[in-house]
Amino acid sequence: MPAIYRASFGFLRRHPWQLGLAILGICIGVAVMVAVDLANQSSRKAFLMSMDTLNGQATHQIVAGPGGVDETIYTTLRVEHGIRRIAPIVSGYAHAGEVALQLLGVDVFAEADFRQYTAPANFETDLAASPDTGPGQPEDMVRRFLTVNGSVLMSAATAAELALSPGDSFEILVNGKQRQAVLTGILRGNDGREVGGLVVTDIANAQYWLEMQGRLSRIDVRVAANDEQRLSEIRGSLPPGTELLSASGRTETTAEMSDAFMTNLTAMSFLALLVGIFLIYNSVAFAVLQRRELIGVLRALGVTRGQTFRIILSEAAVVGTLGAALGLLAGVWLGEKLLVLVARALSDHYFAVNVTDVAISSASVVKGFVAGLGATLVAATVPAIEASSFQPRLALTRSTLEQRAGRAVPRLGYSGIGLIFLSALMLALSGRSLVIGLIALFVLILGFAFCIPFIVRGISNALAPFAGRIGGTAGRLAIGGVGKTLSRTGIAIVALAIAVSATIGVSVMVGSFRASVSDWLGSTLQSDVYVGVPRGSLDPALIPDLTSLPGIAEYSTSRRAWLETDNGRTRILAIRMAPGSYAGTNIRDADPEHVWRQFNQDSAVLVSDSYAYRHETQAGEFVTLNTPQGRVELRVAAVYQSYDSNDGAIMMSRNTYNRYFDDSAIDSIGLYLNDGFDVDLVMNSLREVSEGRQSLIMNSNDNIRDISMAIFDRTFVITNVLYWLAVGVAIIGIFGAMLALQLERAREFGVLRALGMTPGQTGVLVSLQTAFIGFLAGLTAIPLGLVMAWVLVEVINRRAFGWQIDIAISAQPLLAAMALAIGAALLAGIYPSWHAGHARPALAMREE
Amino acid sequence: MTTTNKRAQVRIRDLSRSFWEGERQHDVLRNLSVEFAQGETVALRGRSGSGKSTLLNLISGIDVPDAGEVEVSGKSITGMSERERTLFRREHIGFVYQAFNLVSTLSVSDNIRLVLELNGIGREQADQRILKLLDAVGLRDRAESYPDILSGGEQQRVAIARALAHEPVLLLADEPTGNLDDRTAEGVLQLLDELVRQAGGTMIIATHSAGVAEYSDRVLELQNGALVS
Ligand SMILES: Nc1ncnc2c1ncn2[C@@H]1O[C@H](COP(=O)(O)OP(=O)(O)OP(=O)(O)O)[C@@H](O)[C@H]1O
Ligand SMILES: [Mg+2]
């Protein structure tokens, strides 16, 4: 290494902690980013892969609304139109014990063109091991599969999970009813293995179990690419309300539901990196400042500006490379942890994800590395320019330096204000774009960050005299010192303030959201008891028996169904309202009485907040639905409050629903009890009535609310994890800054000590200063945090999910943030204050 | 002295430099003009704070005057770009700083090597020169030491060795004997005499010491921002 590089690197070698902290900061930033990316990608990939396995070679699928596809359509296509490459599918969910299973009913003879693992040719042949099933020939297995009552196939892994061997029979719960199943064979084929918990049965059996006689969930279609003729032939033969959709498009649509959720996580992950950038900036800026004499000497000896710039930047490149590389490793580890949380949140809100291992994609790795290294270089550019601008005149005096920083402060403040305006402009003009909304949020944070030194200087100058009165010279030195050493403390304060403001922003947002959801649940959950079936619908014969029990005053029913078109999926909510139910729906901007009249009498519908936002629909407009009765246009009577996480829902009365859809299923009922009847007693009698007929889930009003809130809190666990990581990065930053600051002042402390200040006094001085730094960070974080909360609620959540949340600010998160800021700073100041007190003055004065 | 046909090596015209301390302007040099001939050794005297270091800084181009011109070997330092100044200084000027300004993160020999490297001198040649210089300043056995463990006088000698490493035509020395006992100071002056003066180099030495003045061709005194002889 040339001597000029050695001269400069030697400094870092002598201060390994500074190097180490910078590397750690970038490492965590990159790790969080990579982890979120991997967790998102892996869960999405797992979902797409399982869809791929389930859809097999299907290029298209015929689907219909809530009632499913009429099975005669299949026959018509096959017999009258001679279309061979189609396969009927009946699918649903089942439970064996505690294990959730996906039930796939197939016609094995139609499968060969679609799924290898369900094609007879691939059926496992070595069943001889099981004595009562006879020799294992594929034909035998097919025969058994078709003739044994309740025959099912599953992968070896699923069988092992359920502790089943071929020939075993077992109980399976489908649509709330216990059924007898027999494992007649093991699914093989590489693509069958990836679907966790898949159970295949014959289509007729599936129809029986799922109570879908005469109906199909879908018909898989395989056509050669661009065989438009065949497609339009099929399309032409379909009745109204039945659609031919592209298989990949359907999968995509489902996967896209989670896009906003993932984008938000990604944005959260950038926060850690952003804080990391400040940390790196801080470290490099310190390293430059502390070497100002050295750089001055180098410059005086003839090192050019360009060389100086390159030295600093190449150091940063080494730090960035190391940090990013370590960050990648840590990211993979963290990604596995996050994956569990992400998969759970996705399963709670969007679609089943069954995934345990992160799939490490080279794209994520490259992205993380480039971001880490890039962030470091960007952060290092400013100090590098600063370094190269040092006049070769020796030893820029401290006061010159502070003067320079002092002059920069207002300029920085102005550009900060400019950025804030820019951000406001972006927010105002970006319409509905979530990504631009997030970018604007980051611009806003940056703008605020630029203003912080200005604010800090003002506060510290204003407080210094008071501090002097209370804390004497030490107090004045500590408090006034912060404002006068902005060139070194400024960035640390900014980094901490940003991290702390993020905790305020996120916790105010989550708190407001939680309060809104809780209020909403409070008003929506009007019934005393809710009865439903896990992933199924209630037995129609059971409903009269349940609702006629003593103590039950009235009841509402609800049915949730999906309507699919080329433009995506729409959730339909069919409600038969009990008189008490009306109050449970919070109508926005309309007269409820009028709305309900339209709802009940004129087939008008209500749309949820999300739906209204997503489709830019409002009261008085029309929604078009493709039903078995053909296309119908329904008038939107009003928008109602809802926090559904998909693309929103259309609510209609059960009468309206029955008029247009060929579906009598009821998913759940809400029971209203007469006064004086005990919820638990009623639930007991409900249980007695349903015993042996259908296994129901029953929840009291309170129960449902608790469960909903639990899911809510679960969803935000990951958010908490991410912002704590950002705070962690900030604490590291403060720690590094405090160390560097005290090191920088070592000579000064040496002199103070030589003049007779005790170690205790210097320790107090440093602690006072760090506490004050924490206080300033906390103070400046509050306005930024509140603005962030506002943007998160009014812009980000709205654009991402269409939700309308009322902001609720309480003192608690603000106090917590202040405590966090001061605590973090004090924690970071422990070692430096010890160091300042214990360094031997003679040595300290000699230190550069 | 026969100064008539000596080519002027350093020419300073109407040089002014002032510093701002808050609102107050502090004029250190006022319209100062002077010439130094090639091969000449000049002692620059003046009270503390009279601006000796400031003048040397301006001559070496590590500081820029408010007005006036500095010419070294016929080249106008003040007219050069920052980069040109740097390169010129690197090649032609040696500077012994009042506060030594050794690179604390480099060993004694590397401090010298740095200058040689900057001037593109090959490794072997550099090694030889470093040894020779350290021999000359009597610090051969401290080659691998780091500056912060050296005594003030030792550091000063390293600084001198470093200033001479690239055989500059102009040596600026700010109190080169300030920290030295008489005998060592004598040695340092002899060294400068051998290495610079006898090689035809020009020296400007800021000093308080009478010894240095005696040894010089000329003594100039800085007073109120101007030179008197
Ligand atoms: N960077 C600076 N900023 C402000 N004032 C300065 C600066 N450099 C020098 N001065 C002032 O200029 C004056 C001359 O300083 P200089 O260092 O040139 O004096 P000097 O003659 O070398 O003194 P000494 O003999 O003590 O070394 C002093 O009053 C000093 O305070
Ligand atoms: Mg001086």
PDB file of C-alpha atoms in Angstrom, chain A residues 21-133:
ATOM      1  CA  LEU A  21     -19.087   0.473  14.458  1.00  0.00           C
ATOM      2  CA  ALA A  22     -19.247   1.817  10.945  1.00  0.00           C
ATOM      3  CA  ILE A  23     -19.083  -1.705   9.575  1.00  0.00           C
ATOM      4  CA  LEU A  24     -21.698  -2.869  12.058  1.00  0.00           C
ATOM      5  CA  GLY A  25     -24.042  -0.036  11.118  1.00  0.00           C
ATOM      6  CA  ILE A  26     -23.889  -0.784   7.423  1.00  0.00           C
ATOM      7  CA  CYS A  27     -24.090  -4.471   8.222  1.00  0.00           C
ATOM      8  CA  ILE A  28     -27.376  -4.112  10.101  1.00  0.00           C
ATOM      9  CA  GLY A  29     -28.818  -1.786   7.475  1.00  0.00           C
ATOM     10  CA  VAL A  30     -28.010  -4.236   4.701  1.00  0.00           C
ATOM     11  CA  ALA A  31     -29.112  -7.202   6.782  1.00  0.00           C
ATOM     12  CA  VAL A  32     -32.551  -5.735   7.418  1.00  0.00           C
ATOM     13  CA  MET A  33     -32.992  -4.850   3.795  1.00  0.00           C
ATOM     14  CA  VAL A  34     -31.874  -8.250   2.537  1.00  0.00           C
ATOM     15  CA  ALA A  35     -33.879 -10.058   5.192  1.00  0.00           C
ATOM     16  CA  VAL A  36     -37.122  -8.316   4.294  1.00  0.00           C
ATOM     17  CA  ASP A  37     -36.442  -8.851   0.631  1.00  0.00           C
ATOM     18  CA  LEU A  38     -35.722 -12.536   1.131  1.00  0.00           C
ATOM     19  CA  ALA A  39     -38.728 -13.033   3.382  1.00  0.00           C
ATOM     20  CA  ASN A  40     -41.021 -11.285   0.899  1.00  0.00           C
ATOM     21  CA  GLN A  41     -39.608 -13.086  -2.091  1.00  0.00           C
ATOM     22  CA  SER A  42     -39.545 -16.453  -0.396  1.00  0.00           C
ATOM     23  CA  SER A  43     -43.122 -16.335   0.769  1.00  0.00           C
ATOM     24  CA  ARG A  44     -44.257 -15.084  -2.560  1.00  0.00           C
ATOM     25  CA  LYS A  45     -42.253 -17.718  -4.350  1.00  0.00           C
ATOM     26  CA  ALA A  46     -43.619 -20.407  -2.079  1.00  0.00           C
ATOM     27  CA  PHE A  47     -47.112 -19.253  -2.885  1.00  0.00           C
ATOM     28  CA  LEU A  48     -46.456 -19.121  -6.615  1.00  0.00           C
ATOM     29  CA  MET A  49     -44.831 -22.522  -6.530  1.00  0.00           C
ATOM     30  CA  SER A  50     -47.704 -24.114  -4.709  1.00  0.00           C
ATOM     31  CA  MET A  51     -50.094 -22.493  -7.176  1.00  0.00           C
ATOM     32  CA  ASP A  52     -47.927 -23.786  -9.950  1.00  0.00           C
ATOM     33  CA  THR A  53     -48.095 -27.265  -8.545  1.00  0.00           C
ATOM     34  CA  LEU A  54     -51.833 -27.074  -8.110  1.00  0.00           C
ATOM     35  CA  ASN A  55     -52.468 -25.572 -11.525  1.00  0.00           C
ATOM     36  CA  GLY A  56     -49.951 -27.795 -13.287  1.00  0.00           C
ATOM     37  CA  GLN A  57     -49.974 -27.232 -17.016  1.00  0.00           C
ATOM     38  CA  ALA A  58     -53.298 -25.417 -17.047  1.00  0.00           C
ATOM     39  CA  THR A  59     -53.073 -22.313 -19.199  1.00  0.00           C
ATOM     40  CA  HIS A  60     -56.608 -21.211 -18.420  1.00  0.00           C
ATOM     41  CA  GLN A  61     -59.291 -21.926 -15.932  1.00  0.00           C
ATOM     42  CA  ILE A  62     -63.025 -21.754 -16.111  1.00  0.00           C
ATOM     43  CA  VAL A  63     -64.455 -20.325 -12.946  1.00  0.00           C
ATOM     44  CA  ALA A  64     -67.808 -19.045 -11.817  1.00  0.00           C
ATOM     45  CA  GLY A  65     -68.955 -16.979  -8.879  1.00  0.00           C
ATOM     46  CA  PRO A  66     -69.928 -18.184  -5.437  1.00  0.00           C
ATOM     47  CA  GLY A  67     -71.894 -21.209  -6.544  1.00  0.00           C
ATOM     48  CA  GLY A  68     -69.053 -22.712  -8.531  1.00  0.00           C
ATOM     49  CA  VAL A  69     -69.064 -24.056 -12.081  1.00  0.00           C
ATOM     50  CA  ASP A  70     -71.962 -26.231 -13.207  1.00  0.00           C
ATOM     51  CA  GLU A  71     -70.473 -29.633 -13.958  1.00  0.00           C
ATOM     52  CA  THR A  72     -72.562 -30.033 -17.090  1.00  0.00           C
ATOM     53  CA  ILE A  73     -70.383 -27.352 -18.633  1.00  0.00           C
ATOM     54  CA  TYR A  74     -67.517 -29.795 -18.443  1.00  0.00           C
ATOM     55  CA  THR A  75     -69.486 -32.507 -20.174  1.00  0.00           C
ATOM     56  CA  THR A  76     -70.678 -30.107 -22.827  1.00  0.00           C
ATOM     57  CA  LEU A  77     -67.157 -28.963 -23.590  1.00  0.00           C
ATOM     58  CA  ARG A  78     -65.834 -32.480 -23.755  1.00  0.00           C
ATOM     59  CA  VAL A  79     -68.656 -34.167 -25.593  1.00  0.00           C
ATOM     60  CA  GLU A  80     -70.190 -31.494 -27.774  1.00  0.00           C
ATOM     61  CA  HIS A  81     -67.122 -29.437 -28.490  1.00  0.00           C
ATOM     62  CA  GLY A  82     -64.724 -32.347 -28.405  1.00  0.00           C
ATOM     63  CA  ILE A  83     -62.266 -30.446 -26.240  1.00  0.00           C
ATOM     64  CA  ARG A  84     -59.939 -32.985 -24.681  1.00  0.00           C
ATOM     65  CA  ARG A  85     -57.415 -31.050 -22.720  1.00  0.00           C
ATOM     66  CA  ILE A  86     -59.642 -29.985 -19.862  1.00  0.00           C
ATOM     67  CA  ALA A  87     -59.873 -31.283 -16.330  1.00  0.00           C
ATOM     68  CA  PRO A  88     -62.567 -30.749 -13.697  1.00  0.00           C
ATOM     69  CA  ILE A  89     -61.414 -29.721 -10.250  1.00  0.00           C
ATOM     70  CA  VAL A  90     -63.167 -29.534  -6.923  1.00  0.00           C
ATOM     71  CA  SER A  91     -61.035 -28.027  -4.225  1.00  0.00           C
ATOM     72  CA  GLY A  92     -61.400 -26.985  -0.640  1.00  0.00           C
ATOM     73  CA  TYR A  93     -59.906 -27.328   2.780  1.00  0.00           C
ATOM     74  CA  ALA A  94     -59.790 -30.078   5.337  1.00  0.00           C
ATOM     75  CA  HIS A  95     -58.278 -30.849   8.692  1.00  0.00           C
ATOM     76  CA  ALA A  96     -56.812 -34.093   9.946  1.00  0.00           C
ATOM     77  CA  GLY A  97     -56.366 -33.601  13.639  1.00  0.00           C
ATOM     78  CA  GLU A  98     -54.517 -30.315  13.942  1.00  0.00           C
ATOM     79  CA  VAL A  99     -53.049 -30.419  10.466  1.00  0.00           C
ATOM     80  CA  ALA A 100     -54.588 -28.122   7.869  1.00  0.00           C
ATOM     81  CA  LEU A 101     -54.860 -29.758   4.483  1.00  0.00           C
ATOM     82  CA  GLN A 102     -55.673 -28.631   1.013  1.00  0.00           C
ATOM     83  CA  LEU A 103     -58.214 -30.917  -0.600  1.00  0.00           C
ATOM     84  CA  LEU A 104     -58.007 -31.460  -4.347  1.00  0.00           C
ATOM     85  CA  GLY A 105     -60.695 -33.508  -6.070  1.00  0.00           C
ATOM     86  CA  VAL A 106     -59.642 -34.703  -9.524  1.00  0.00           C
ATOM     87  CA  ASP A 107     -60.717 -36.915 -12.350  1.00  0.00           C
ATOM     88  CA  VAL A 108     -57.554 -39.005 -12.645  1.00  0.00           C
ATOM     89  CA  PHE A 109     -58.169 -39.785 -16.271  1.00  0.00           C
ATOM     90  CA  ALA A 110     -58.202 -36.132 -17.203  1.00  0.00           C
ATOM     91  CA  GLU A 111     -55.076 -35.338 -15.248  1.00  0.00           C
ATOM     92  CA  ALA A 112     -52.286 -36.554 -17.521  1.00  0.00           C
ATOM     93  CA  ASP A 113     -52.292 -33.287 -19.460  1.00  0.00           C
ATOM     94  CA  PHE A 114     -52.115 -31.205 -16.287  1.00  0.00           C
ATOM     95  CA  ARG A 115     -50.459 -32.637 -13.215  1.00  0.00           C
ATOM     96  CA  GLN A 116     -47.900 -35.404 -13.230  1.00  0.00           C
ATOM     97  CA  TYR A 117     -48.419 -36.430  -9.670  1.00  0.00           C
ATOM     98  CA  THR A 118     -52.119 -37.107 -10.123  1.00  0.00           C
ATOM     99  CA  ALA A 119     -51.690 -38.926 -13.407  1.00  0.00           C
ATOM    100  CA  PRO A 120     -52.163 -42.696 -13.050  1.00  0.00           C
ATOM    101  CA  ALA A 121     -48.976 -43.433 -14.954  1.00  0.00           C
ATOM    102  CA  ASN A 122     -46.987 -41.975 -12.114  1.00  0.00           C
ATOM    103  CA  PHE A 123     -48.806 -43.577  -9.259  1.00  0.00           C
ATOM    104  CA  GLU A 124     -46.551 -45.233  -6.763  1.00  0.00           C
ATOM    105  CA  THR A 125     -46.305 -48.943  -7.454  1.00  0.00           C
ATOM    106  CA  ASP A 126     -44.577 -50.375  -4.411  1.00  0.00           C
ATOM    107  CA  LEU A 127     -47.583 -50.724  -2.216  1.00  0.00           C
ATOM    108  CA  ALA A 128     -46.935 -54.371  -1.641  1.00  0.00           C
ATOM    109  CA  ALA A 129     -45.506 -53.473   1.692  1.00  0.00           C
ATOM    110  CA  SER A 130     -49.031 -53.048   2.959  1.00  0.00           C
ATOM    111  CA  PRO A 131     -50.505 -56.559   3.364  1.00  0.00           C
ATOM    112  CA  ASP A 132     -54.182 -55.766   2.830  1.00  0.00           C
ATOM    113  CA  THR A 133     -53.824 -53.734  -0.316  1.00  0.00           C
TER     114      THR A 133
END
